[in-house]
Coordinates of C-alpha atoms in Angstrom, one line a residue:
M393 CA 154.1 176.7 21.1
G394 CA 152.9 173.8 18.9
R395 CA 149.6 172.2 18.4
E396 CA 150.1 169.7 21.2
K397 CA 150.0 172.7 23.6
N398 CA 146.5 173.6 22.5
S399 CA 144.6 172.0 25.4
S400 CA 142.3 173.4 28.1
G401 CA 143.3 172.9 31.7
A402 CA 147.1 172.9 31.0
G403 CA 147.9 176.0 32.9
D404 CA 148.5 176.7 36.6
P405 CA 145.1 175.8 38.2
A406 CA 145.2 178.3 41.0
R407 CA 146.2 181.2 38.8
T408 CA 143.7 180.2 36.1
L409 CA 140.8 180.1 38.5
E410 CA 141.8 183.4 40.0
L411 CA 141.8 185.0 36.5
L412 CA 138.5 183.3 35.4
W413 CA 136.6 184.6 38.4
R414 CA 138.1 188.1 38.3
E415 CA 135.8 191.1 38.6
G416 CA 135.8 194.1 36.4
G417 CA 138.3 192.6 34.0
T418 CA 141.4 193.7 36.0
P419 CA 144.1 191.5 37.3
P420 CA 143.1 189.9 40.6
T421 CA 146.2 191.2 42.3
S422 CA 147.8 194.6 41.9
R423 CA 150.4 194.7 39.2
R424 CA 152.3 197.5 37.7
G425 CA 152.8 198.0 33.9
P426 CA 153.6 200.7 31.5
R427 CA 150.2 200.5 29.7
Q428 CA 147.6 202.1 31.9
G429 CA 144.1 201.0 31.1
L430 CA 145.0 197.6 29.8
T431 CA 142.9 194.9 31.4
V432 CA 142.6 191.1 31.3
D433 CA 139.5 191.5 29.3
A434 CA 141.3 193.5 26.7
V435 CA 144.1 191.0 26.5
V436 CA 141.6 188.1 26.1
D437 CA 139.7 190.0 23.4
A438 CA 142.9 190.5 21.4
A439 CA 143.8 186.8 21.7
I440 CA 140.3 185.8 20.5
A441 CA 140.5 188.1 17.5
L442 CA 143.9 186.6 16.6
A443 CA 142.6 183.1 16.8
D444 CA 139.4 184.0 14.9
E445 CA 141.6 185.3 12.1
G446 CA 144.4 182.7 11.9
G447 CA 143.5 179.8 14.2
L448 CA 145.4 178.6 17.2
D449 CA 148.7 178.3 15.3
A450 CA 148.6 182.1 14.9
L451 CA 148.1 182.6 18.7
T452 CA 151.3 183.4 20.6
M453 CA 151.9 185.7 23.5
R454 CA 154.2 187.8 21.3
A455 CA 151.5 188.2 18.7
V456 CA 148.9 189.3 21.3
A457 CA 151.4 191.8 22.7
Q458 CA 152.0 193.2 19.3
R459 CA 148.3 193.6 18.6
L460 CA 147.9 195.5 21.9
G461 CA 151.0 197.6 21.4
V462 CA 152.8 196.4 24.5
T463 CA 155.9 194.2 25.1
P464 CA 155.5 190.5 25.9
M465 CA 156.8 191.1 29.4
T466 CA 154.0 193.6 30.0
L467 CA 151.5 191.0 28.8
Y468 CA 152.8 188.4 31.2
T469 CA 151.8 190.6 34.1
Y470 CA 148.1 190.1 33.1
V471 CA 148.1 186.5 31.8
P472 CA 151.0 184.2 32.8
G473 CA 151.1 182.2 29.6
K474 CA 149.4 180.7 26.6
A475 CA 147.9 177.8 28.6
E476 CA 146.0 180.2 30.9
M477 CA 145.1 182.4 27.9
L478 CA 143.4 179.5 26.2
D479 CA 141.2 178.8 29.2
L480 CA 140.3 182.5 29.5
M481 CA 139.4 182.6 25.8
L482 CA 137.3 179.5 25.9
D483 CA 135.4 180.7 29.0
T484 CA 134.9 184.1 27.5
V485 CA 133.3 182.9 24.3
F486 CA 131.1 180.5 26.3
L487 CA 130.0 183.4 28.5
R488 CA 129.1 185.5 25.5
M489 CA 127.1 182.9 23.7
P490 CA 123.5 183.9 22.8
R491 CA 121.2 181.6 24.8
A492 CA 117.5 180.7 24.2
G493 CA 115.2 181.2 27.1
F494 CA 113.6 178.0 28.6
A495 CA 111.6 179.8 31.3
D496 CA 108.3 179.1 29.5
G497 CA 109.1 175.5 28.9
G498 CA 108.1 174.4 25.4
P499 CA 108.7 171.1 23.6
W500 CA 111.8 169.4 24.7
R501 CA 113.0 168.8 21.1
A502 CA 112.9 172.5 20.5
R503 CA 114.9 173.2 23.6
V504 CA 117.6 170.6 22.8
T505 CA 117.6 171.8 19.2
A506 CA 118.2 175.4 20.4
V507 CA 121.2 174.1 22.5
A508 CA 122.6 172.3 19.5
D509 CA 122.1 175.3 17.2
E510 CA 123.8 177.6 19.7
N511 CA 126.9 175.4 19.8
R512 CA 127.1 175.0 16.1
A513 CA 126.9 178.8 15.7
L514 CA 129.7 179.2 18.2
Y515 CA 132.0 176.7 16.4
L516 CA 131.4 178.4 13.0
R517 CA 132.0 181.8 14.5
H518 CA 135.1 180.8 16.4
P519 CA 136.6 177.8 14.5
W520 CA 139.6 177.6 16.9
V521 CA 137.3 176.2 19.6
V522 CA 137.0 173.1 17.5
E523 CA 140.9 172.9 17.4
L524 CA 141.1 173.1 21.1
R525 CA 141.2 169.9 23.1
V526 CA 138.7 170.4 25.9
H527 CA 138.9 167.3 28.2
R528 CA 139.3 169.4 31.3
P529 CA 137.2 172.6 30.7
P530 CA 138.1 175.7 32.7
L531 CA 135.6 176.0 35.5
G532 CA 134.9 179.7 35.0
P533 CA 131.6 181.6 34.8
G534 CA 131.3 181.0 31.1
V535 CA 131.6 177.2 31.4
M536 CA 129.3 177.0 34.4
S537 CA 126.6 179.3 32.9
K538 CA 126.7 177.4 29.7
Y539 CA 126.3 174.1 31.5
E540 CA 123.5 175.4 33.7
H541 CA 121.6 176.7 30.7
E542 CA 122.0 173.5 28.6
L543 CA 121.0 171.2 31.5
A544 CA 117.7 173.2 31.7
A545 CA 116.9 172.0 28.2
L546 CA 116.7 168.4 29.6
E547 CA 115.2 169.2 33.0
G548 CA 111.7 167.9 33.9
L549 CA 111.7 165.0 31.5
G550 CA 111.9 162.3 34.1
L551 CA 115.5 161.5 33.5
D552 CA 117.9 161.0 36.4
D553 CA 120.8 163.4 36.8
V554 CA 123.5 161.1 35.3
T555 CA 121.3 160.4 32.3
I556 CA 120.7 164.2 31.8
D557 CA 124.5 164.8 31.8
S558 CA 125.1 161.9 29.5
A559 CA 122.4 163.0 27.1
L560 CA 123.8 166.5 27.0
T561 CA 127.3 165.1 26.3
H562 CA 125.9 163.0 23.5
V563 CA 124.2 166.0 21.8
L564 CA 127.3 168.3 22.2
G565 CA 129.5 165.5 20.8
F566 CA 127.4 165.2 17.7
V567 CA 127.5 169.0 17.2
L568 CA 131.3 169.1 17.6
V569 CA 131.8 166.4 15.0
A570 CA 129.3 168.0 12.6
A571 CA 131.0 171.4 12.9
R572 CA 134.5 170.0 12.5
T573 CA 133.4 168.3 9.3
E574 CA 131.8 171.5 8.0
L575 CA 134.9 173.5 8.8
D576 CA 137.1 171.0 7.1
A577 CA 134.9 171.2 4.0
R578 CA 135.2 175.0 4.1
A579 CA 138.9 174.8 4.4
V580 CA 139.2 172.5 1.4
D581 CA 137.1 174.9 -0.7
R582 CA 139.2 177.8 0.4
E583 CA 142.5 176.1 -0.2
S584 CA 141.6 174.6 -3.5
A585 CA 139.9 177.8 -4.7
L586 CA 137.1 175.6 -6.1
S587 CA 133.5 175.0 -4.9
D588 CA 132.1 171.5 -4.9
G589 CA 130.3 172.2 -8.2
E590 CA 133.5 173.5 -9.8
W591 CA 135.5 170.5 -8.6
W592 CA 132.9 168.1 -9.9
A593 CA 132.8 169.8 -13.3
A594 CA 136.5 169.5 -13.6
H595 CA 136.6 165.8 -12.7
E596 CA 133.4 164.5 -14.1
P597 CA 134.7 163.9 -17.7
L598 CA 137.5 161.7 -16.5
L599 CA 135.3 159.9 -13.9
N600 CA 132.7 159.1 -16.7
R601 CA 135.5 157.4 -18.7
V602 CA 136.8 155.2 -15.9
F603 CA 133.7 154.6 -13.7
D604 CA 131.7 151.5 -14.5
E605 CA 128.1 151.9 -13.2
S606 CA 127.3 148.2 -13.8
R607 CA 130.1 147.3 -11.4
F608 CA 129.0 149.8 -8.7
P609 CA 125.3 150.1 -9.2
L610 CA 124.4 151.2 -5.7
A611 CA 127.2 153.7 -5.6
A612 CA 126.1 155.1 -8.9
R613 CA 122.4 155.3 -8.0
V614 CA 122.8 156.7 -4.4
G615 CA 125.6 159.0 -5.3
E616 CA 123.7 160.6 -8.1
A617 CA 120.6 161.0 -6.0
S618 CA 122.6 162.5 -3.2
A619 CA 124.5 164.9 -5.4
V620 CA 121.2 166.2 -6.8
A621 CA 119.7 166.6 -3.3
Y622 CA 122.7 168.3 -1.8
G623 CA 123.5 170.4 -4.8
G624 CA 127.1 169.1 -4.7
L625 CA 129.2 166.5 -3.0
Y626 CA 128.2 167.5 0.5
S627 CA 125.6 169.6 2.3
P628 CA 126.6 170.6 5.9
D629 CA 123.1 171.9 6.6
H630 CA 121.5 168.6 5.5
A631 CA 124.1 166.5 7.4
Y632 CA 123.5 168.5 10.5
A633 CA 119.7 168.5 10.3
F634 CA 119.6 164.8 9.5
G635 CA 122.0 163.8 12.3
L636 CA 120.4 166.0 14.9
A637 CA 117.0 164.5 14.2
R638 CA 118.5 161.0 14.7
V639 CA 120.1 162.1 18.0
L640 CA 116.7 163.5 19.2
D641 CA 115.0 160.2 18.2
G642 CA 117.5 158.3 20.3
L643 CA 116.9 160.6 23.3
A644 CA 113.2 160.1 22.9
A645 CA 113.7 156.4 23.6
L646 CA 115.0 157.3 27.0
L647 CA 112.0 159.3 28.2
P648 CA 109.4 157.7 30.5
R649 CA 106.2 156.8 28.6
G650 CA 103.5 159.4 29.0

């Protein structure tokens, strides 16, 4: 099952919805299997653990079965395939996301920032979610409760419903890109076994010999100032905070005056 298969909404719609809205974690219909006590929830938890450890490339039905100590055929009696499994995994992590309370109102910027922070934390906790193409999200309780919660951050601001949805999409899109960039940077550090500081120390002597500051004065000045500010080549926290502030500034321009 290659990377092209890692998309939401690719499974059987009826079976997926039946599984998403199950109660008690058991299969929606009676099925026999040699492993008593195994539930859909247990299967999904095992799949999430595998993806957390090795990404979506490590996720196969056989690997999930091995982790649970059952045969692949037994696993298929609970979840029909990887496509449905991905939808169940995504909906489950969405359902379990910690959520800030908006019942007491509060400044809208703080509410939207909380939504952004919650999504960033989710991506860093479950990096495989960033790998997953989510054009058609599974309409399960996790997706719906997440959407309901996040819309509340923009409710009462005088925006029409379409603008509320568009504003939320814009915020979440920024967070996804920021998280993907941060995860890529982590992967580079991990694969090279060098931190940004160590990489720079190794390359700086050669760069000083070949780089002509008089030819690239802006690059030299801005690059040096940024490296000092970031403590290296890149600061994910700074990039996220700066970008989110600009996103919020843009949303502020949409709000009715007063």
